[in-house]
Amino acid sequence: MTDTQTDIYTTTVGLEIHVELATASKMFCGCRVAFGGDPNTRTCPVCLGMPGSLPVPNEKAIEFTMKIGLALGCTIAEHSLFHRKNYFYPDMPKNYQISQYDSPLCYGGAVEVVGDWGTHPVGITRVHLEEDTGKSIHIGGGGRIADSDYSLEDFNRAGTPLVEIVSEPDIRSADEARAFVTELRATIEALGVSDVRMEEGSMRVDANVSVRRKGEKEYGAKVEVKNMNSIRSVIRALEHEEERQRKALDAGEILIQETRHFDEKSGVTSSMRTKEYAFDYRYFPEPDMVPFEPSAGWVDSIKDSLPESPTTRRERFAREYGLGVKDVGVLTSSLKAAQWFEAAAGAYEGDAKKVVNWIIADLFGLLNEAGLELWESKISPVQLAALVTLIDSGKISGKQAKLVLQGMFESGDDPEKVIAEKGLEQVSDEGAIEAVVDDVIAENAEAAGKVRSGNLGTIGFLVGQVMKKSKGKANPQMVNELLRRKLS
Ligand code: ZN
Ligand code: MN
């Protein structure tokens, strides 16, 4: 991982996460919210910033933001304001973004993150509501603005409701950041207020990273890292940045506060702008909107409508299914995974731990190789439950079940069909097994004699011979019993 001495440095990470809300219409106008489509087809005078057009806030977006805030344990402000954040960039038609400044809608929550290091809370400073910008497409060069010939603007995204979630600097490693983002994504996904797809940009993560020597009170220079497009790139970017800062400190360099861009291909961050060029956004209250004061009744009704949180779900999985922290963590990493597991556990009549073991020990291996998520598998939860039931009934052995699972994974067929096709059915017919057992005893007289004279350790060898002769199809428990009976 790292080659600098990790024990002499402390890493501090705070995250800023933007989430596009899945409302039907935009934040301040009636234009439809959707991904992609022909450029500039979902625009109007309001989201194009035409003079004289007036914004009207989207009630659903405010409700969704309060949902996120409440799910993260925040307080809903009794009085909050929209501000104008002024800066010039071609993808922003008004030359200011309507955002929130010193009076956000939600503040002061926490998220519990779980990892190999245990669990610990990460504070949520604030959750506020703003509008998204349009999209610049840079033509020519490498697709980045610096070396392009010209840029095109698509304002379909401009004005999409955007929630910004700011964490306290409570995160201490790339792995904790991964756990935090995973938890946050699962929480928001469960609320049904956003697609939270990092690849499509409906969830975007920026990180503030600083490194200091252990024992030093002041934080190191804060570096903001941008352009991380997946959870994997969050880990890569943070590990790289942490290492870069440690090496610089090792070499006696002085780190500066700056914004750095993460390059997906090289896995390296590079400087975008330093403090001297930091923006002065000249925030002032949005004069076209009144302060926002949600009634206690509205807040309470949203609170009552919240679905089970990932934390509650984890506690319930541990209690109801008797699962350990690791299994629970894996199964609740997303709502879809949790739902898939619960469907399988519900269809199975025995101990759900058996189903969990087949998911984690075997199915995940196949999924990883194929680059699929649990819920994208051709195997349905009911089919997995049927497979485990077939093992219980003695129709197939655990070993054969692995082959059956593989077949189910490839074809999506029911386990019975795969068993019949591959001829994997376990033989539990006593007469048939007995014939093989007799043959094996006759062929291995010496070993059989040892068992007869009380050396039971040798019985395993004979079981193995019977299994071999039956091509693995004999029910091992029956073989064992028959051998014991015949050689006692
Ligand atoms: Zn519009
Ligand atoms: Mn923002």
GROMACS .gro file of C-alpha atoms and ligand atoms in nm:
model
  490
    1MET     CA    1   0.000   0.000   0.000
    2THR     CA    2   0.219   0.282   0.124
    3ASP     CA    3   0.592   0.296   0.169
    4THR     CA    4   0.612   0.596   0.404
    5GLN     CA    5   0.589   0.538   0.777
    6THR     CA    6   0.218   0.539   0.849
    7ASP     CA    7   0.268   0.552   1.225
    8ILE     CA    8   0.417   0.903   1.222
    9TYR     CA    9   0.137   1.071   1.024
   10THR     CA   10  -0.234   1.125   1.078
   11THR     CA   11  -0.466   1.166   0.780
   12THR     CA   12  -0.778   1.379   0.801
   13VAL     CA   13  -1.050   1.361   0.537
   14GLY     CA   14  -1.375   1.551   0.505
   15LEU     CA   15  -1.613   1.484   0.217
   16GLU     CA   16  -1.845   1.704   0.015
   17ILE     CA   17  -2.102   1.504  -0.172
   18HIS     CA   18  -2.345   1.631  -0.434
   19VAL     CA   19  -2.655   1.426  -0.507
   20GLU     CA   20  -2.898   1.499  -0.792
   21LEU     CA   21  -3.256   1.456  -0.680
   22ALA     CA   22  -3.490   1.237  -0.885
   23THR     CA   23  -3.775   1.487  -0.890
   24ALA     CA   24  -4.005   1.505  -1.194
   25SER     CA   25  -3.914   1.870  -1.263
   26LYS     CA   26  -3.622   2.106  -1.204
   27MET     CA   27  -3.549   2.309  -0.889
   28PHE     CA   28  -3.692   2.645  -0.995
   29CYS     CA   29  -3.889   2.576  -1.316
   30GLY     CA   30  -4.116   2.314  -1.472
   31CYS     CA   31  -3.857   2.157  -1.708
   32ARG     CA   32  -3.835   1.780  -1.686
   33VAL     CA   33  -3.544   1.615  -1.503
   34ALA     CA   34  -3.387   1.324  -1.696
   35PHE     CA   35  -3.047   1.184  -1.787
   36GLY     CA   36  -2.904   1.238  -2.138
   37GLY     CA   37  -3.129   1.324  -2.435
   38ASP     CA   38  -3.074   1.573  -2.720
   39PRO     CA   39  -2.883   1.880  -2.596
   40ASN     CA   40  -3.083   2.185  -2.482
   41THR     CA   41  -3.424   2.022  -2.526
   42ARG     CA   42  -3.523   2.050  -2.159
   43THR     CA   43  -3.475   2.422  -2.102
   44CYS     CA   44  -3.687   2.734  -2.048
   45PRO     CA   45  -3.629   3.104  -1.972
   46VAL     CA   46  -3.585   3.028  -1.598
   47CYS     CA   47  -3.316   2.759  -1.624
   48LEU     CA   48  -3.150   2.950  -1.910
   49GLY     CA   49  -3.126   3.256  -1.683
   50MET     CA   50  -3.317   3.494  -1.911
   51PRO     CA   51  -3.360   3.844  -1.767
   52GLY     CA   52  -3.693   3.890  -1.590
   53SER     CA   53  -3.760   3.519  -1.534
   54LEU     CA   54  -3.840   3.428  -1.174
   55PRO     CA   55  -3.755   3.109  -0.982
   56VAL     CA   56  -4.028   2.912  -0.802
   57PRO     CA   57  -3.889   2.650  -0.560
   58ASN     CA   58  -3.980   2.285  -0.609
   59GLU     CA   59  -4.167   2.160  -0.302
   60LYS     CA   60  -4.076   1.796  -0.371
   61ALA     CA   61  -3.704   1.885  -0.378
   62ILE     CA   62  -3.734   2.054  -0.040
   63GLU     CA   63  -3.915   1.750   0.098
   64PHE     CA   64  -3.648   1.514  -0.046
   65THR     CA   65  -3.370   1.724   0.108
   66MET     CA   66  -3.539   1.715   0.448
   67LYS     CA   67  -3.575   1.336   0.406
   68ILE     CA   68  -3.201   1.301   0.349
   69GLY     CA   69  -3.125   1.535   0.640
   70LEU     CA   70  -3.354   1.347   0.879
   71ALA     CA   71  -3.219   1.008   0.767
   72LEU     CA   72  -2.869   1.136   0.850
   73GLY     CA   73  -2.980   1.247   1.196
   74CYS     CA   74  -2.977   1.620   1.115
   75THR     CA   75  -3.189   1.895   1.265
   76ILE     CA   76  -3.418   2.076   1.020
   77ALA     CA   77  -3.364   2.451   1.045
   78GLU     CA   78  -3.672   2.648   1.145
   79HIS     CA   79  -3.552   2.930   0.922
   80SER     CA   80  -3.331   2.889   0.618
   81LEU     CA   81  -3.237   3.097   0.317
   82PHE     CA   82  -3.134   3.061  -0.045
   83HIS     CA   83  -2.825   3.261  -0.143
   84ARG     CA   84  -2.668   3.353  -0.474
   85LYS     CA   85  -2.322   3.209  -0.522
   86ASN     CA   86  -2.162   3.427  -0.787
   87TYR     CA   87  -1.904   3.303  -1.034
   88PHE     CA   88  -1.859   3.304  -1.407
   89TYR     CA   89  -1.848   2.977  -1.592
   90PRO     CA   90  -2.006   2.902  -1.931
   91ASP     CA   91  -2.208   2.607  -1.799
   92MET     CA   92  -2.397   2.839  -1.562
   93PRO     CA   93  -2.641   3.058  -1.756
   94LYS     CA   94  -2.718   3.311  -1.480
   95ASN     CA   95  -2.353   3.353  -1.374
   96TYR     CA   96  -2.464   3.266  -1.024
   97GLN     CA   97  -2.588   2.947  -0.867
   98ILE     CA   98  -2.885   2.957  -0.633
   99SER     CA   99  -2.749   2.774  -0.330
  100GLN     CA  100  -2.751   2.799   0.048
  101TYR     CA  101  -2.481   2.967   0.252
  102ASP     CA  102  -2.492   3.036   0.626
  103SER     CA  103  -2.845   2.909   0.687
  104PRO     CA  104  -2.875   2.560   0.536
  105LEU     CA  105  -3.192   2.352   0.548
  106CYS     CA  106  -3.038   2.073   0.762
  107TYR     CA  107  -2.743   2.065   1.001
  108GLY     CA  108  -2.566   1.858   1.265
  109GLY     CA  109  -2.619   1.486   1.190
  110ALA     CA  110  -2.397   1.177   1.189
  111VAL     CA  111  -2.340   0.858   0.991
  112GLU     CA  112  -2.208   0.541   1.149
  113VAL     CA  113  -1.938   0.381   0.936
  114VAL     CA  114  -1.844   0.014   0.968
  115GLY     CA  115  -1.515  -0.146   0.869
  116ASP     CA  116  -1.241  -0.385   0.977
  117TRP     CA  117  -1.144  -0.124   1.233
  118GLY     CA  118  -1.489  -0.140   1.400
  119THR     CA  119  -1.756   0.130   1.385
  120HIS     CA  120  -1.733   0.501   1.441
  121PRO     CA  121  -1.951   0.804   1.377
  122VAL     CA  122  -1.873   1.064   1.110
  123GLY     CA  123  -2.040   1.398   1.173
  124ILE     CA  124  -2.259   1.565   0.910
  125THR     CA  125  -2.199   1.939   0.916
  126ARG     CA  126  -2.484   2.033   0.687
  127VAL     CA  127  -2.718   1.923   0.411
  128HIS     CA  128  -2.829   2.200   0.181
  129LEU     CA  129  -3.019   2.245  -0.142
  130GLU     CA  130  -2.896   2.412  -0.461
  131GLU     CA  131  -2.925   2.381  -0.839
  132ASP     CA  132  -2.699   2.190  -1.076
  133THR     CA  133  -2.511   2.352  -1.364
  134GLY     CA  134  -2.525   2.257  -1.732
  135LYS     CA  135  -2.261   2.038  -1.895
  136SER     CA  136  -1.963   2.157  -2.100
  137ILE     CA  137  -1.838   1.930  -2.374
  138HIS     CA  138  -1.484   2.017  -2.477
  139ILE     CA  139  -1.410   1.948  -2.843
  140GLY     CA  140  -1.061   1.865  -2.965
  141GLY     CA  141  -0.748   1.786  -2.766
  142GLY     CA  142  -0.786   1.537  -2.484
  143GLY     CA  143  -1.144   1.633  -2.397
  144ARG     CA  144  -1.031   1.867  -2.119
  145ILE     CA  145  -1.082   2.241  -2.140
  146ALA     CA  146  -0.711   2.332  -2.141
  147ASP     CA  147  -0.623   2.165  -2.471
  148SER     CA  148  -0.962   2.183  -2.649
  149ASP     CA  149  -1.040   2.390  -2.961
  150TYR     CA  150  -1.382   2.498  -2.840
  151SER     CA  151  -1.658   2.394  -2.598
  152LEU     CA  152  -2.027   2.320  -2.639
  153GLU     CA  153  -2.288   2.377  -2.370
  154ASP     CA  154  -2.584   2.153  -2.288
  155PHE     CA  155  -2.825   2.310  -2.037
  156ASN     CA  156  -3.053   2.007  -1.995
  157ARG     CA  157  -2.898   1.949  -1.651
  158ALA     CA  158  -2.897   2.319  -1.552
  159GLY     CA  159  -3.138   2.375  -1.265
  160THR     CA  160  -3.166   2.008  -1.161
  161PRO     CA  161  -3.218   2.000  -0.783
  162LEU     CA  162  -2.888   1.920  -0.618
  163VAL     CA  163  -2.831   1.834  -0.253
  164GLU     CA  164  -2.491   1.903  -0.102
  165ILE     CA  165  -2.388   1.698   0.199
  166VAL     CA  166  -2.080   1.813   0.392
  167SER     CA  167  -1.912   1.586   0.645
  168GLU     CA  168  -1.701   1.686   0.943
  169PRO     CA  169  -1.329   1.606   0.904
  170ASP     CA  170  -1.383   1.282   1.097
  171ILE     CA  171  -1.260   1.037   0.832
  172ARG     CA  172  -0.909   0.899   0.884
  173SER     CA  173  -0.833   0.681   0.582
  174ALA     CA  174  -0.934   0.597   0.227
  175ASP     CA  175  -1.106   0.286   0.361
  176GLU     CA  176  -1.318   0.489   0.604
  177ALA     CA  177  -1.408   0.723   0.318
  178ARG     CA  178  -1.520   0.421   0.114
  179ALA     CA  179  -1.733   0.301   0.407
  180PHE     CA  180  -1.884   0.649   0.450
  181VAL     CA  181  -1.972   0.690   0.082
  182THR     CA  182  -2.116   0.336   0.069
  183GLU     CA  183  -2.328   0.402   0.376
  184LEU     CA  184  -2.447   0.738   0.249
  185ARG     CA  185  -2.534   0.592  -0.090
  186ALA     CA  186  -2.729   0.305   0.069
  187THR     CA  187  -2.918   0.550   0.294
  188ILE     CA  188  -3.018   0.781   0.007
  189GLU     CA  189  -3.100   0.487  -0.220
  190ALA     CA  190  -3.336   0.353   0.048
  191LEU     CA  191  -3.515   0.690   0.057
  192GLY     CA  192  -3.590   0.666  -0.316
  193VAL     CA  193  -3.497   1.033  -0.372
  194SER     CA  194  -3.202   0.985  -0.611
  195ASP     CA  195  -3.042   0.728  -0.845
  196VAL     CA  196  -2.712   0.789  -0.659
  197ARG     CA  197  -2.515   0.663  -0.962
  198MET     CA  198  -2.159   0.788  -0.941
  199GLU     CA  199  -2.085   0.678  -1.299
  200GLU     CA  200  -2.372   0.889  -1.438
  201GLY     CA  201  -2.286   1.181  -1.212
  202SER     CA  202  -2.603   1.172  -1.002
  203MET     CA  203  -2.371   1.134  -0.702
  204ARG     CA  204  -2.041   1.326  -0.703
  205VAL     CA  205  -1.774   1.313  -0.435
  206ASP     CA  206  -1.510   1.578  -0.357
  207ALA     CA  207  -1.264   1.526  -0.072
  208ASN     CA  208  -1.063   1.755   0.152
  209VAL     CA  209  -0.746   1.572   0.253
  210SER     CA  210  -0.471   1.680   0.489
  211VAL     CA  211  -0.182   1.501   0.654
  212ARG     CA  212   0.003   1.610   0.967
  213ARG     CA  213   0.259   1.456   1.200
  214LYS     CA  214   0.111   1.270   1.494
  215GLY     CA  215   0.086   1.491   1.801
  216GLU     CA  216   0.064   1.813   1.598
  217LYS     CA  217  -0.247   2.008   1.695
  218GLU     CA  218  -0.306   2.206   1.378
  219TYR     CA  219  -0.439   2.038   1.066
  220GLY     CA  220  -0.205   2.018   0.768
  221ALA     CA  221  -0.270   2.221   0.452
  222LYS     CA  222  -0.610   2.126   0.314
  223VAL     CA  223  -0.607   1.983  -0.036
  224GLU     CA  224  -0.936   1.947  -0.221
  225VAL     CA  225  -0.948   1.650  -0.459
  226LYS     CA  226  -1.201   1.653  -0.741
  227ASN     CA  227  -1.318   1.423  -1.022
  228MET     CA  228  -1.361   1.088  -0.850
  229ASN     CA  229  -1.620   0.899  -1.057
  230SER     CA  230  -1.664   0.576  -0.863
  231ILE     CA  231  -1.611   0.444  -0.514
  232ARG     CA  232  -1.300   0.271  -0.646
  233SER     CA  233  -1.156   0.600  -0.769
  234VAL     CA  234  -1.234   0.762  -0.431
  235ILE     CA  235  -1.010   0.499  -0.269
  236ARG     CA  236  -0.738   0.531  -0.537
  237ALA     CA  237  -0.737   0.912  -0.527
  238LEU     CA  238  -0.727   0.931  -0.147
  239GLU     CA  239  -0.454   0.669  -0.112
  240HIS     CA  240  -0.248   0.849  -0.373
  241GLU     CA  241  -0.304   1.192  -0.217
  242GLU     CA  242  -0.227   1.069   0.135
  243GLU     CA  243   0.098   0.915   0.012
  244ARG     CA  244   0.192   1.224  -0.192
  245GLN     CA  245   0.150   1.449   0.112
  246ARG     CA  246   0.342   1.215   0.342
  247LYS     CA  247   0.630   1.194   0.097
  248ALA     CA  248   0.636   1.574   0.064
  249LEU     CA  249   0.649   1.611   0.444
  250ASP     CA  250   0.922   1.344   0.461
  251ALA     CA  251   1.124   1.553   0.214
  252GLY     CA  252   1.075   1.865   0.427
  253GLU     CA  253   0.850   2.037   0.173
  254ILE     CA  254   0.575   2.277   0.277
  255LEU     CA  255   0.232   2.175   0.151
  256ILE     CA  256  -0.004   2.444   0.023
  257GLN     CA  257  -0.379   2.471   0.026
  258GLU     CA  258  -0.496   2.391  -0.327
  259THR     CA  259  -0.748   2.210  -0.545
  260ARG     CA  260  -0.624   1.901  -0.728
  261HIS     CA  261  -0.776   1.702  -1.013
  262PHE     CA  262  -0.770   1.321  -1.001
  263ASP     CA  263  -0.674   1.157  -1.330
  264GLU     CA  264  -0.854   0.825  -1.371
  265LYS     CA  265  -0.597   0.683  -1.615
  266SER     CA  266  -0.275   0.761  -1.430
  267GLY     CA  267  -0.424   0.740  -1.079
  268VAL     CA  268  -0.246   1.065  -0.994
  269THR     CA  269  -0.371   1.406  -0.872
  270SER     CA  270  -0.248   1.730  -1.027
  271SER     CA  271  -0.286   2.092  -0.921
  272MET     CA  272  -0.587   2.283  -1.064
  273ARG     CA  273  -0.570   2.606  -0.866
  274THR     CA  274  -0.396   2.733  -0.555
  275LYS     CA  275  -0.518   2.956  -0.276
  276GLU     CA  276  -0.419   3.277  -0.453
  277TYR     CA  277  -0.686   3.202  -0.711
  278ALA     CA  278  -0.948   3.084  -0.465
  279PHE     CA  279  -1.291   3.212  -0.563
  280ASP     CA  280  -1.467   3.491  -0.384
  281TYR     CA  281  -1.828   3.393  -0.442
  282ARG     CA  282  -1.977   3.718  -0.310
  283TYR     CA  283  -2.271   3.536  -0.152
  284PHE     CA  284  -2.586   3.739  -0.088
  285PRO     CA  285  -2.946   3.638  -0.007
  286GLU     CA  286  -3.150   3.548  -0.315
  287PRO     CA  287  -3.383   3.850  -0.350
  288ASP     CA  288  -3.638   3.658  -0.562
  289MET     CA  289  -3.725   3.412  -0.283
  290VAL     CA  290  -3.868   3.436   0.065
  291PRO     CA  291  -3.698   3.267   0.364
  292PHE     CA  292  -3.794   2.908   0.406
  293GLU     CA  293  -3.970   2.804   0.730
  294PRO     CA  294  -4.110   2.450   0.723
  295SER     CA  295  -4.389   2.377   0.973
  296ALA     CA  296  -4.322   2.129   1.255
  297GLY     CA  297  -4.613   1.921   1.124
  298TRP     CA  298  -4.452   1.884   0.782
  299VAL     CA  299  -4.116   1.787   0.934
  300ASP     CA  300  -4.285   1.531   1.161
  301SER     CA  301  -4.480   1.374   0.875
  302ILE     CA  302  -4.155   1.333   0.677
  303LYS     CA  303  -3.990   1.180   0.984
  304ASP     CA  304  -4.275   0.929   1.011
  305SER     CA  305  -4.246   0.834   0.643
  306LEU     CA  306  -3.875   0.739   0.659
  307PRO     CA  307  -3.799   0.377   0.562
  308GLU     CA  308  -3.575   0.151   0.766
  309SER     CA  309  -3.227   0.304   0.784
  310PRO     CA  310  -2.918   0.095   0.702
  311THR     CA  311  -2.818   0.111   1.071
  312THR     CA  312  -3.156  -0.024   1.180
  313ARG     CA  313  -3.143  -0.285   0.906
  314ARG     CA  314  -2.797  -0.398   1.021
  315GLU     CA  315  -2.923  -0.437   1.377
  316ARG     CA  316  -3.225  -0.632   1.255
  317PHE     CA  317  -3.017  -0.865   1.032
  318ALA     CA  318  -2.784  -0.939   1.324
  319ARG     CA  319  -3.081  -1.009   1.552
  320GLU     CA  320  -3.318  -1.194   1.316
  321TYR     CA  321  -3.064  -1.402   1.126
  322GLY     CA  322  -2.791  -1.429   1.391
  323LEU     CA  323  -2.527  -1.290   1.154
  324GLY     CA  324  -2.186  -1.145   1.241
  325VAL     CA  325  -2.074  -0.787   1.170
  326LYS     CA  326  -1.892  -0.876   0.846
  327ASP     CA  327  -2.178  -1.072   0.687
  328VAL     CA  328  -2.425  -0.801   0.786
  329GLY     CA  329  -2.197  -0.532   0.640
  330VAL     CA  330  -2.174  -0.710   0.305
  331LEU     CA  331  -2.547  -0.782   0.284
  332THR     CA  332  -2.656  -0.429   0.374
  333SER     CA  333  -2.405  -0.243   0.156
  334SER     CA  334  -2.696  -0.160  -0.074
  335LEU     CA  335  -3.072  -0.180  -0.048
  336LYS     CA  336  -3.090  -0.414  -0.350
  337ALA     CA  337  -2.842  -0.659  -0.198
  338ALA     CA  338  -3.034  -0.657   0.131
  339GLN     CA  339  -3.363  -0.716  -0.053
  340TRP     CA  340  -3.212  -1.000  -0.259
  341PHE     CA  341  -3.083  -1.170   0.056
  342GLU     CA  342  -3.414  -1.129   0.240
  343ALA     CA  343  -3.603  -1.280  -0.054
  344ALA     CA  344  -3.369  -1.583  -0.047
  345ALA     CA  345  -3.385  -1.617   0.331
  346GLY     CA  346  -3.765  -1.589   0.315
  347ALA     CA  347  -3.790  -1.867   0.056
  348TYR     CA  348  -3.570  -2.099   0.265
  349GLU     CA  349  -3.711  -2.284   0.563
  350GLY     CA  350  -3.394  -2.365   0.754
  351ASP     CA  351  -3.127  -2.151   0.919
  352ALA     CA  352  -3.071  -1.839   0.705
  353LYS     CA  353  -2.699  -1.855   0.787
  354LYS     CA  354  -2.669  -2.140   0.535
  355VAL     CA  355  -2.810  -1.913   0.263
  356VAL     CA  356  -2.569  -1.638   0.368
  357ASN     CA  357  -2.275  -1.878   0.342
  358TRP     CA  358  -2.373  -1.977  -0.011
  359ILE     CA  359  -2.407  -1.610  -0.110
  360ILE     CA  360  -2.082  -1.492   0.044
  361ALA     CA  361  -1.855  -1.795   0.002
  362ASP     CA  362  -1.968  -1.911  -0.342
  363LEU     CA  363  -2.205  -1.683  -0.531
  364PHE     CA  364  -1.992  -1.370  -0.471
  365GLY     CA  365  -1.692  -1.548  -0.625
  366LEU     CA  366  -1.886  -1.607  -0.947
  367LEU     CA  367  -2.030  -1.254  -0.942
  368ASN     CA  368  -1.689  -1.092  -0.895
  369GLU     CA  369  -1.545  -1.284  -1.187
  370ALA     CA  370  -1.837  -1.177  -1.408
  371GLY     CA  371  -1.833  -0.818  -1.277
  372LEU     CA  372  -2.196  -0.838  -1.165
  373GLU     CA  373  -2.384  -0.728  -0.857
  374LEU     CA  374  -2.587  -0.976  -0.652
  375TRP     CA  375  -2.920  -0.856  -0.792
  376GLU     CA  376  -2.793  -0.874  -1.150
  377SER     CA  377  -2.728  -1.248  -1.123
  378LYS     CA  378  -2.930  -1.489  -1.339
  379ILE     CA  379  -2.991  -1.688  -1.023
  380SER     CA  380  -3.305  -1.572  -0.843
  381PRO     CA  381  -3.326  -1.564  -0.462
  382VAL     CA  382  -3.588  -1.841  -0.476
  383GLN     CA  383  -3.356  -2.060  -0.687
  384LEU     CA  384  -3.071  -2.021  -0.439
  385ALA     CA  385  -3.306  -2.116  -0.153
  386ALA     CA  386  -3.410  -2.425  -0.357
  387LEU     CA  387  -3.046  -2.525  -0.401
  388VAL     CA  388  -2.974  -2.509  -0.027
  389THR     CA  389  -3.294  -2.710   0.038
  390LEU     CA  390  -3.171  -2.981  -0.203
  391ILE     CA  391  -2.846  -3.010  -0.006
  392ASP     CA  392  -3.044  -3.041   0.319
  393SER     CA  393  -3.258  -3.321   0.175
  394GLY     CA  394  -2.949  -3.519   0.073
  395LYS     CA  395  -3.032  -3.503  -0.296
  396ILE     CA  396  -2.693  -3.348  -0.368
  397SER     CA  397  -2.378  -3.308  -0.162
  398GLY     CA  398  -2.225  -2.973  -0.076
  399LYS     CA  399  -1.949  -3.044  -0.326
  400GLN     CA  400  -2.195  -3.118  -0.606
  401ALA     CA  401  -2.394  -2.810  -0.510
  402LYS     CA  402  -2.096  -2.592  -0.609
  403LEU     CA  403  -2.114  -2.739  -0.960
  404VAL     CA  404  -2.491  -2.694  -0.966
  405LEU     CA  405  -2.451  -2.330  -0.858
  406GLN     CA  406  -2.204  -2.274  -1.138
  407GLY     CA  407  -2.453  -2.422  -1.388
  408MET     CA  408  -2.738  -2.211  -1.248
  409PHE     CA  409  -2.518  -1.902  -1.267
  410GLU     CA  410  -2.447  -1.961  -1.636
  411SER     CA  411  -2.797  -2.063  -1.748
  412GLY     CA  412  -3.038  -1.917  -1.493
  413ASP     CA  413  -3.203  -2.261  -1.479
  414ASP     CA  414  -3.360  -2.414  -1.167
  415PRO     CA  415  -3.122  -2.635  -0.966
  416GLU     CA  416  -3.325  -2.951  -1.044
  417LYS     CA  417  -3.279  -2.894  -1.417
  418VAL     CA  418  -2.902  -2.840  -1.380
  419ILE     CA  419  -2.874  -3.154  -1.163
  420ALA     CA  420  -3.058  -3.364  -1.421
  421GLU     CA  421  -2.857  -3.222  -1.712
  422LYS     CA  422  -2.520  -3.271  -1.545
  423GLY     CA  423  -2.619  -3.609  -1.398
  424LEU     CA  424  -2.522  -3.483  -1.053
  425GLU     CA  425  -2.797  -3.644  -0.854
  426GLN     CA  426  -2.670  -3.796  -0.533
  427VAL     CA  427  -2.742  -4.168  -0.494
  428SER     CA  428  -2.930  -4.231  -0.171
  429ASP     CA  429  -3.063  -4.574  -0.276
  430GLU     CA  430  -2.928  -4.804  -0.008
  431GLY     CA  431  -2.915  -5.113  -0.231
  432ALA     CA  432  -2.706  -4.938  -0.494
  433ILE     CA  433  -2.465  -4.795  -0.238
  434GLU     CA  434  -2.436  -5.126  -0.057
  435ALA     CA  435  -2.315  -5.299  -0.374
  436VAL     CA  436  -2.035  -5.045  -0.412
  437VAL     CA  437  -1.948  -5.069  -0.041
  438ASP     CA  438  -1.918  -5.447  -0.068
  439ASP     CA  439  -1.687  -5.414  -0.368
  440VAL     CA  440  -1.464  -5.167  -0.186
  441ILE     CA  441  -1.441  -5.387   0.125
  442ALA     CA  442  -1.342  -5.683  -0.093
  443GLU     CA  443  -1.080  -5.481  -0.283
  444ASN     CA  444  -0.930  -5.326   0.031
  445ALA     CA  445  -0.913  -5.623   0.267
  446GLU     CA  446  -0.622  -5.482   0.467
  447ALA     CA  447  -0.790  -5.149   0.542
  448ALA     CA  448  -1.119  -5.326   0.615
  449GLY     CA  449  -0.937  -5.554   0.861
  450LYS     CA  450  -0.793  -5.253   1.042
  451VAL     CA  451  -1.140  -5.104   1.088
  452ARG     CA  452  -1.272  -5.441   1.211
  453SER     CA  453  -0.998  -5.452   1.476
  454GLY     CA  454  -1.109  -5.113   1.606
  455ASN     CA  455  -0.892  -4.868   1.406
  456LEU     CA  456  -1.180  -4.637   1.308
  457GLY     CA  457  -0.941  -4.376   1.168
  458THR     CA  458  -0.908  -4.591   0.855
  459ILE     CA  459  -1.280  -4.563   0.777
  460GLY     CA  460  -1.227  -4.228   0.605
  461PHE     CA  461  -1.005  -4.396   0.346
  462LEU     CA  462  -1.277  -4.650   0.265
  463VAL     CA  463  -1.543  -4.376   0.243
  464GLY     CA  464  -1.316  -4.200  -0.005
  465GLN     CA  465  -1.284  -4.517  -0.215
  466VAL     CA  466  -1.664  -4.560  -0.227
  467MET     CA  467  -1.711  -4.196  -0.326
  468LYS     CA  468  -1.451  -4.236  -0.601
  469LYS     CA  469  -1.614  -4.552  -0.735
  470SER     CA  470  -1.958  -4.385  -0.733
  471LYS     CA  471  -1.811  -4.078  -0.909
  472GLY     CA  472  -1.897  -3.865  -0.609
  473LYS     CA  473  -2.266  -3.944  -0.632
  474ALA     CA  474  -2.309  -4.165  -0.324
  475ASN     CA  475  -2.460  -3.999  -0.017
  476PRO     CA  476  -2.149  -3.979   0.206
  477GLN     CA  477  -2.350  -4.012   0.527
  478MET     CA  478  -2.505  -4.338   0.408
  479VAL     CA  479  -2.167  -4.471   0.295
  480ASN     CA  480  -2.028  -4.400   0.640
  481GLU     CA  481  -2.314  -4.575   0.816
  482LEU     CA  482  -2.301  -4.881   0.589
  483LEU     CA  483  -1.924  -4.922   0.636
  484ARG     CA  484  -1.957  -4.894   1.014
  485ARG     CA  485  -2.237  -5.148   1.020
  486LYS     CA  486  -2.058  -5.399   0.797
  487LEU     CA  487  -1.719  -5.369   0.969
  488SER     CA  488  -1.828  -5.364   1.333
  489ZN      ZN  489  -3.643   2.529  -1.713
  490MN      MN  490  -2.232   2.274  -0.409
   0.00000   0.00000   0.00000
